[in-house]
Coordinates of C-alpha atoms in Angstrom, one line a residue:
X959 CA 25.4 85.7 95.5
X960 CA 23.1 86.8 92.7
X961 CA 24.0 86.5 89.2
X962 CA 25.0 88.6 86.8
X963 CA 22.7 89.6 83.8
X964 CA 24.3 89.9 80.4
X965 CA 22.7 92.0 78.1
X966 CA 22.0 91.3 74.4
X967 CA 23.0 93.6 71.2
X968 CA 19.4 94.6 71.0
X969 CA 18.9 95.2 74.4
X970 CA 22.0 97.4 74.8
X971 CA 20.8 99.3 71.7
X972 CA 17.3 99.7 73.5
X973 CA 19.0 101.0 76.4
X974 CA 21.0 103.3 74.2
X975 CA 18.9 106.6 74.3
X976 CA 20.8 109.3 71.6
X977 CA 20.3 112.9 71.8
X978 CA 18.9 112.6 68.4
X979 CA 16.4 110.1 69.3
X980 CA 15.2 112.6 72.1
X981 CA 11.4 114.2 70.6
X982 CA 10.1 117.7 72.0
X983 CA 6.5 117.9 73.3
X984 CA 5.6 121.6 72.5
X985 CA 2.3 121.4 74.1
X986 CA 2.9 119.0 77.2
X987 CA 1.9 121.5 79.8
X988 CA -1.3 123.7 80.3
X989 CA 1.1 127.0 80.1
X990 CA 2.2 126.5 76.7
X991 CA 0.5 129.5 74.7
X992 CA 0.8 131.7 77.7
X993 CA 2.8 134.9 76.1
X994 CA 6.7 134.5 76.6
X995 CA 6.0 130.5 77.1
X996 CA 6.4 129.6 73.7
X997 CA 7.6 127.4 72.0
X998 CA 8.1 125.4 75.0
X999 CA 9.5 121.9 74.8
X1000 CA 9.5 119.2 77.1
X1001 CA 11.3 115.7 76.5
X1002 CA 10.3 112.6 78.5
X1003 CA 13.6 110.2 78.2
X1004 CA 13.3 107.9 81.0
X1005 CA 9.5 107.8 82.2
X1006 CA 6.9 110.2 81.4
X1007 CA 8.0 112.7 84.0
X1008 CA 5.3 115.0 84.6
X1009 CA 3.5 115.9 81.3
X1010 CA 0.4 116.5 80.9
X1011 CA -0.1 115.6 77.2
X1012 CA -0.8 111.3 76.6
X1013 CA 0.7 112.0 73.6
X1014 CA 4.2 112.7 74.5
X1015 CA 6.8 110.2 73.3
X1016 CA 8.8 108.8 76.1
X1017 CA 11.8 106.9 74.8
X1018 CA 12.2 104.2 78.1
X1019 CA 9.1 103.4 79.9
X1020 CA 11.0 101.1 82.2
X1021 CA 10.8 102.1 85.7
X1022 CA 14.1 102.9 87.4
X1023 CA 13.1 104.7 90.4
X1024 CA 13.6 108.2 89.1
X1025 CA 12.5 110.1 85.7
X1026 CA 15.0 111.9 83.8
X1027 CA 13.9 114.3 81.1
X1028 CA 14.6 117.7 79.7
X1029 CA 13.3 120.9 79.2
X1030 CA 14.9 123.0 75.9
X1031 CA 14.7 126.3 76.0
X1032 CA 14.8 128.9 73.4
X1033 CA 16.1 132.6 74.4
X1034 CA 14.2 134.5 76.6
X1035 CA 11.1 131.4 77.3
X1036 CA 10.2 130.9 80.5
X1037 CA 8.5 127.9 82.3
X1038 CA 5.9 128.9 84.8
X1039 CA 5.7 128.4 88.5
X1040 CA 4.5 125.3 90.0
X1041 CA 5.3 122.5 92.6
X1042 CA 6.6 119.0 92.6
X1043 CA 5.5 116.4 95.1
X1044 CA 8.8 114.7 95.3
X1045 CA 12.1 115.8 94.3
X1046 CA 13.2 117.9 90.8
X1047 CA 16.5 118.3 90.3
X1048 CA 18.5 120.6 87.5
X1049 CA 21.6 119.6 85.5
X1050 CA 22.4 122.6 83.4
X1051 CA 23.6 121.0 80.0
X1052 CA 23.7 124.5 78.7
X1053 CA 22.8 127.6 78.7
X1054 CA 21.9 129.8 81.8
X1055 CA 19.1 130.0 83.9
X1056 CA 17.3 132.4 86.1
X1057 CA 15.5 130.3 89.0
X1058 CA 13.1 131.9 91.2
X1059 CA 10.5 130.5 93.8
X1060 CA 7.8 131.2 96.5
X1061 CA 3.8 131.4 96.0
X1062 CA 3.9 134.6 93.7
X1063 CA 7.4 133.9 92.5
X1064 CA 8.9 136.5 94.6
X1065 CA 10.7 134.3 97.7
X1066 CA 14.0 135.0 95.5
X1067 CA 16.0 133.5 92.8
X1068 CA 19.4 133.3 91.4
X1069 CA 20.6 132.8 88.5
X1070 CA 22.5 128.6 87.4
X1071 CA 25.3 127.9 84.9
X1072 CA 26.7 125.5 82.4
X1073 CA 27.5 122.5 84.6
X1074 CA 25.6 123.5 87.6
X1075 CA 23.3 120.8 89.6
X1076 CA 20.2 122.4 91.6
X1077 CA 18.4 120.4 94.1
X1078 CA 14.8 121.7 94.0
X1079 CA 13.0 121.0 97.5
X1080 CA 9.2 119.4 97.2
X1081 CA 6.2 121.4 97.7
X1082 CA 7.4 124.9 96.7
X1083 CA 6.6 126.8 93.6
X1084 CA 9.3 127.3 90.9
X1085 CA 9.7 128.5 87.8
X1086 CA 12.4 129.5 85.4
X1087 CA 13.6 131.7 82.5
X1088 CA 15.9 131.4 79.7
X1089 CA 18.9 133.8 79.7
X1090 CA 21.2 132.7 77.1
X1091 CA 21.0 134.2 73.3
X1092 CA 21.0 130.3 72.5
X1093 CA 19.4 127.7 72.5
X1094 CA 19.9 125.6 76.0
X1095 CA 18.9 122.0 77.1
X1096 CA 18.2 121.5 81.0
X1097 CA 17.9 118.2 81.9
X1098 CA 15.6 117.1 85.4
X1099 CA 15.7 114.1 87.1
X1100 CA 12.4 113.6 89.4
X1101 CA 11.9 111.5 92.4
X1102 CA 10.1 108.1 92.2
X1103 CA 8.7 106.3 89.4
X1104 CA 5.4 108.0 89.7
X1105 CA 5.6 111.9 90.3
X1106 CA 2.2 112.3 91.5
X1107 CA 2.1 115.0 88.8
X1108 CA 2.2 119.3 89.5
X1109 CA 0.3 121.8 91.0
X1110 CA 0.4 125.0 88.9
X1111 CA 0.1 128.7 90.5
X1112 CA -3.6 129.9 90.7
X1113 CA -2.6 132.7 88.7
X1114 CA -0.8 130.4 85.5
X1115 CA -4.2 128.3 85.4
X1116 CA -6.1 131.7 85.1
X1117 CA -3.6 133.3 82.3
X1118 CA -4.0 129.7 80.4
X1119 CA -7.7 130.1 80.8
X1120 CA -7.4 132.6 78.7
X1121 CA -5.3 131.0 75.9
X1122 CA -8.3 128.0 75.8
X1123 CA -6.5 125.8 77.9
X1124 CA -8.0 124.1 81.1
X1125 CA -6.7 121.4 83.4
X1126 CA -9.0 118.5 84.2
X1127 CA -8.9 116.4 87.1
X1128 CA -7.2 113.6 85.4
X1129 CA -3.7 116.1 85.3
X1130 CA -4.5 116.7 81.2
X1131 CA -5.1 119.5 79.5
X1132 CA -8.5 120.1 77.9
X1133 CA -8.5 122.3 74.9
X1134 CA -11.1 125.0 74.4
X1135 CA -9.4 126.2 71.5
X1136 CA -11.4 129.6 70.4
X1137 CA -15.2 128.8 71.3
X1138 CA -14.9 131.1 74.6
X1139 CA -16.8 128.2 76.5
X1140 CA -15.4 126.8 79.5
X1141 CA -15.4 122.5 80.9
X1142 CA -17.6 122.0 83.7
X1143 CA -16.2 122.8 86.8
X1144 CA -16.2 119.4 88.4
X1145 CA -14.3 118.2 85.8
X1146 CA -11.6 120.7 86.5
X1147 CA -8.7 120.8 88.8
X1148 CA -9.6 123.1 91.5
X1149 CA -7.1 126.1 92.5
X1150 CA -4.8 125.7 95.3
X1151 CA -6.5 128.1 97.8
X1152 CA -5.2 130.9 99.2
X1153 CA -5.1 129.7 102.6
X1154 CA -3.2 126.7 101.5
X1155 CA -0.7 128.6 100.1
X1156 CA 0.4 130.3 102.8
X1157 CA 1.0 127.3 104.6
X1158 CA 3.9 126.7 102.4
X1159 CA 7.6 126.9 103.6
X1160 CA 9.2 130.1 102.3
X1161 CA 12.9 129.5 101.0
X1162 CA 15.9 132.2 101.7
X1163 CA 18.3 132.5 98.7
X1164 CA 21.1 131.0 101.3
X1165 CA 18.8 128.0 101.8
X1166 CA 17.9 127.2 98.2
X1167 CA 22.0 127.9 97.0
X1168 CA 23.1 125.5 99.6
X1169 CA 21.2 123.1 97.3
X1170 CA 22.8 123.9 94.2
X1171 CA 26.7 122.2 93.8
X1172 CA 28.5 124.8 91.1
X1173 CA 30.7 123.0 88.9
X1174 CA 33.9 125.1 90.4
X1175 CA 32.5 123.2 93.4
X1176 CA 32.4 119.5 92.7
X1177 CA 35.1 117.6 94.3
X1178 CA 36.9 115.0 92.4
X1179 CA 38.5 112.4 93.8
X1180 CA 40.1 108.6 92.6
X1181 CA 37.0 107.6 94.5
X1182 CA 36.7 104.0 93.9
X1183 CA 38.7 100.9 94.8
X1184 CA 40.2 100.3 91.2
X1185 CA 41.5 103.4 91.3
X1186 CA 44.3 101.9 93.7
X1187 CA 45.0 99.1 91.3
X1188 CA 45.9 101.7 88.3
X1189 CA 43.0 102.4 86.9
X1190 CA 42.3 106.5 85.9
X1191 CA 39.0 108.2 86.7
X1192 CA 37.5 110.1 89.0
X1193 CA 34.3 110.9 91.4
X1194 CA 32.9 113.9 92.8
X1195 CA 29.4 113.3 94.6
X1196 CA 26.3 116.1 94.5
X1197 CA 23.2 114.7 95.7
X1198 CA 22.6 111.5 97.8
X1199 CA 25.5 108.8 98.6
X1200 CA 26.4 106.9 95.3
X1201 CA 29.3 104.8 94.3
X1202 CA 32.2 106.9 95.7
X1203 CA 34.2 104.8 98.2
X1204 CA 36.7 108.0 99.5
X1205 CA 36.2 108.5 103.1
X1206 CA 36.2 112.4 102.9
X1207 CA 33.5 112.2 100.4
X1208 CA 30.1 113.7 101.2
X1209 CA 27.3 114.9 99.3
X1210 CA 25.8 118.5 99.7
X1211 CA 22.4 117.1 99.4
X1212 CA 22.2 114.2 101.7
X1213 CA 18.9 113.3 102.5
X1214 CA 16.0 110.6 101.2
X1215 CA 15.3 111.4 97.7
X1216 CA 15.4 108.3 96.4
X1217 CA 18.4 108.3 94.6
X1218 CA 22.0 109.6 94.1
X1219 CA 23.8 111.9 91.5
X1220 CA 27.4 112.1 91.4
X1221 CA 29.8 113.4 88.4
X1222 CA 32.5 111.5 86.8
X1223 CA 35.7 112.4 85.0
X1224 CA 37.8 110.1 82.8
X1225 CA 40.7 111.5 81.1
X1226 CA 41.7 110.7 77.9
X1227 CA 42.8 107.3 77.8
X1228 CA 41.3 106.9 81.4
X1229 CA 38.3 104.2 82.5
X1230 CA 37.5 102.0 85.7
X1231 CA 37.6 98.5 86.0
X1232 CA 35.1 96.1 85.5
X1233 CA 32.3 96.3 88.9
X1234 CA 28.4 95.6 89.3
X1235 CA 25.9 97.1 91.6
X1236 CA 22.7 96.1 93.2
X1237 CA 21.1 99.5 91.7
X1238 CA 19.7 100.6 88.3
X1239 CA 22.5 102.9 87.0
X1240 CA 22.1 105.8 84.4
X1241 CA 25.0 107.5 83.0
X1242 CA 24.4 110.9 80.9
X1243 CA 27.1 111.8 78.7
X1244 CA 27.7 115.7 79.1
X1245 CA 31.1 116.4 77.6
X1246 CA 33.9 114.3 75.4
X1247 CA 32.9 110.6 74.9
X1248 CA 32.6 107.5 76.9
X1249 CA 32.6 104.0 76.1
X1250 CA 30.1 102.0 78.5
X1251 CA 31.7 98.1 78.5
X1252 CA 29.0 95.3 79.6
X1253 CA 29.2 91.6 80.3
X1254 CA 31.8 89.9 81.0
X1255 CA 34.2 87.7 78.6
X1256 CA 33.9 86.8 75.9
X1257 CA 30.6 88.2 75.6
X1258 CA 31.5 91.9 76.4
X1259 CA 29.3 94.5 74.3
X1260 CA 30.7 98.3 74.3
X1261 CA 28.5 101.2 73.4
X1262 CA 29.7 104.4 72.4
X1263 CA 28.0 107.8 74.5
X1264 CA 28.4 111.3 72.9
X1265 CA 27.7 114.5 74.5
X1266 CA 23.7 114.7 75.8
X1267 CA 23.7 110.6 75.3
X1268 CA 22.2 108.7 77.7
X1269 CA 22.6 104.8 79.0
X1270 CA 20.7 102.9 81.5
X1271 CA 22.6 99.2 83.1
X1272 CA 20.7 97.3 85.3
X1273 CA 21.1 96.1 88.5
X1274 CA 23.8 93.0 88.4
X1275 CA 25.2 93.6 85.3
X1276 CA 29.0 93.7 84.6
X1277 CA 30.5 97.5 83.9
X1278 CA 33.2 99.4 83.0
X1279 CA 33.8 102.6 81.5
X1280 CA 36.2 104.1 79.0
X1281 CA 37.6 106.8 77.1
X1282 CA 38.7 106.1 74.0
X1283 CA 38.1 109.7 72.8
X1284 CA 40.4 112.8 72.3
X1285 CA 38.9 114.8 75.2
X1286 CA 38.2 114.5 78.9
X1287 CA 34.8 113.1 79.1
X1288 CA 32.3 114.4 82.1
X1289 CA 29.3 112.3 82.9
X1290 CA 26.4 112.4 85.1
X1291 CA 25.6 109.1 87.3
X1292 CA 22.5 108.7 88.6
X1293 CA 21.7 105.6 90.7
X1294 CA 18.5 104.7 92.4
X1295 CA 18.4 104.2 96.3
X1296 CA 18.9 106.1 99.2
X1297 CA 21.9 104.3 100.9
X1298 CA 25.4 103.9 99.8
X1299 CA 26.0 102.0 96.7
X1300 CA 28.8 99.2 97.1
X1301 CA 30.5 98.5 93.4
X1302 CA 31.8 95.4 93.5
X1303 CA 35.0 94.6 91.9
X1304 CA 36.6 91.5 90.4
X1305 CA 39.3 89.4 92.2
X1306 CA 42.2 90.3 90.8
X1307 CA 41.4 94.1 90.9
X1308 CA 41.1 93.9 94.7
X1309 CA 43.7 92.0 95.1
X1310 CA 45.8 95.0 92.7
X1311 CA 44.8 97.1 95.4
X1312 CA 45.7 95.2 98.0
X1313 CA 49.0 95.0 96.8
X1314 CA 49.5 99.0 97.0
X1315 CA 47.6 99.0 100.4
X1316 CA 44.7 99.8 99.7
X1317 CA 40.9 97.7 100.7
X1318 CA 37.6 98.7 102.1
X1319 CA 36.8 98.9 105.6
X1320 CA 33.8 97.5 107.0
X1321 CA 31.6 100.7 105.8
X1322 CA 32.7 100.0 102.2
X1323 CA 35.3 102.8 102.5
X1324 CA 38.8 103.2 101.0
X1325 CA 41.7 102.6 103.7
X1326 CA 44.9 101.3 104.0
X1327 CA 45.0 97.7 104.4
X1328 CA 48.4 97.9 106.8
X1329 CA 46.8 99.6 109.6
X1330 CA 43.1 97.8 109.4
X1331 CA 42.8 94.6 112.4
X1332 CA 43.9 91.6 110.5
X1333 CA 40.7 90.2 111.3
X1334 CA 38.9 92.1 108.5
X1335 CA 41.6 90.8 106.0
X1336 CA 40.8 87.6 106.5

């Protein structure tokens, strides 16, 4: 059995990343002073995501599997097309979005709200446009510790051409500034050729919204063992299979991406027992507040997420959430992996469930224990 990892004061405060610690790259990308693209800001809050600039500030280098960072968006900017090479996915904090895709950015698009998740496939070109009269934050999570970078649209290299801006070989952005001169061309990325582009998959609109769970869609559940032992909150998976142990759960994104994202509701007064996992957690606060317990007694540390907050818990430490607040809280989990994750409970709370019939079967599911061979009670 491996041990548990208790985390220090200072540790837990490094792992602690606040909405007001997040810092806005306004020129991280080679599309920055292209007309109706500024100001554009891009936060790096776990890894360094996909920018461009060596000088953007990325609060937790750590590698977790995944990069989660942001893009805020004043009214009316837009981010240019381009292409991942592994997974980008969309949690609409705020505001609303107009998404489109394909080569010249005409495949289709459709429009994401507050509380929306959109599962971006890899190699096709996206871009997307602020619609709100506000100010709106859209967080991304990205596959794999390193993203292997972008690959802008031939025709968003040529407009920032024009602004002084060129992209070198190394994936940074060389400024020109005013002198009208150009790099060298070998030390330039080359543009994807036409005859490369058309060997790209082209989305339908009923294939790229079968990607996207709604928030009218998500579907909570009491979704984890505890839950039979008294405790109050609840799951609803998106993307990938994470800690939800309901046997009519299942994600509307389901294959490799390297990790899961699932939503969690805790009502006011509300939290889970204490459980560890095998799997780099992070939870992202997006409404009301939660309390994030670690360690186990008398050692147990709690720190305090508000709305846009953000916490990372390693693998094997000891868990539990909270809500000590006035108002439901809604959180984002992400969890690295591609299998189910198994949260593992204390003693007495399986045995709490136990007594109202409730274990796991042999899948790590939720079942009554009455009806299960006595063979797996054993």
């Amino acid at each position: 059995m491996t041990a548990t990892i208790t985390l220090s004061p200072e540790e837990c405060a490094r792992r602690h990343l606040k909405r007001t610690d997040y810092v806005p790259c306004t020129d991280a990308f080679i599309d920055c002073r292209i007309p109706g693209s500024m100001p554009k800001e891009n936060f790096s809050i776990i890894g360094p995501g996909v920018t461009q600039n060596p000088a953007q500030v990325i609060n937790l280098r750590e590698p977790h599997g995944f990069n989660i960072g942001a893009a805020g968006m004043h009214p009316g900017i837009t981010n240019n097309l381009h292409l991942h090479f592994t997974t980008e996915v969309f949690i609409n904090t705020s505001g609303r979005y107009l998404l489109r895709w394909g080569a010249k950015g005409d495949d289709g698009e459709f429009v994401i709200e507050p509380g929306d998740i959109a599962c971006m496939p890899t190699w096709i070109f996206r871009g997307f446009s602020a619609l709100s009269n506000e100010y709106g934050f859209l967080m991304t999570v990205l596959g794999g510790d390193d993203t292997g970078g972008i690959i802008w649209s031939p025709e968003v290299l040529k407009r920032a051409q024009d602004t002084g801006l060129w992209l070198s070989k190394e994936n940074t952005v060389i400024d020109m500034g005013a002198t009208g001169q150009s790099p060298a061309a070998e030390d330039l990325m080359p543009l994807l050729p036409e005859s490369e582009l058309a060997t790209l998959k082209r989305w339908t609109v009923a294939e790229m919204r079968a990607r996207v769970v709604t928030r009218s869609a998500r579907d909570f559940k009491p979704a984890t063992l505890d839950c039979a032992a008294g405790n109050d909150w609840e799951i609803a998976p998106a993307i990938g299979y994470g800690i939800s142990q309901y046997r009519g759960h299942v994600p509307t994104i389901s294959e490799a991406l390297g990790f899961s994202v699932e939503w969690m509701h805790v009502p006011v007064g509300g939290g889970s027992a204490s459980f560890t996992l095998s799997e780099k957690m992070v939870v992202i606060c997006q409404a009301g507040q939660l309390d994030i317990e670690v360690n186990s007694a008398p050692q147990v540390l709690i720190t305090t997420l508000n709305e846009w907050d953000i916490f990372s818990i390693p693998a094997h430490t000891v868990r539990a959430f909270a809500n000590r607040g006035n108002v439901p809280c809604e959180a984002v989990i992400v969890i690295a992996g591609d299998s189910r994750k198994q949260a593992i409970f204390d003693a007495p709370t399986i045995a709490a469930a136990f007594q109202n019939d409730c274990t796991l079967d042999a899948s790590g599911l939720m079942a009554r224990a009455s009806i299960l061979p006595p063979s797996m009670l054993s």
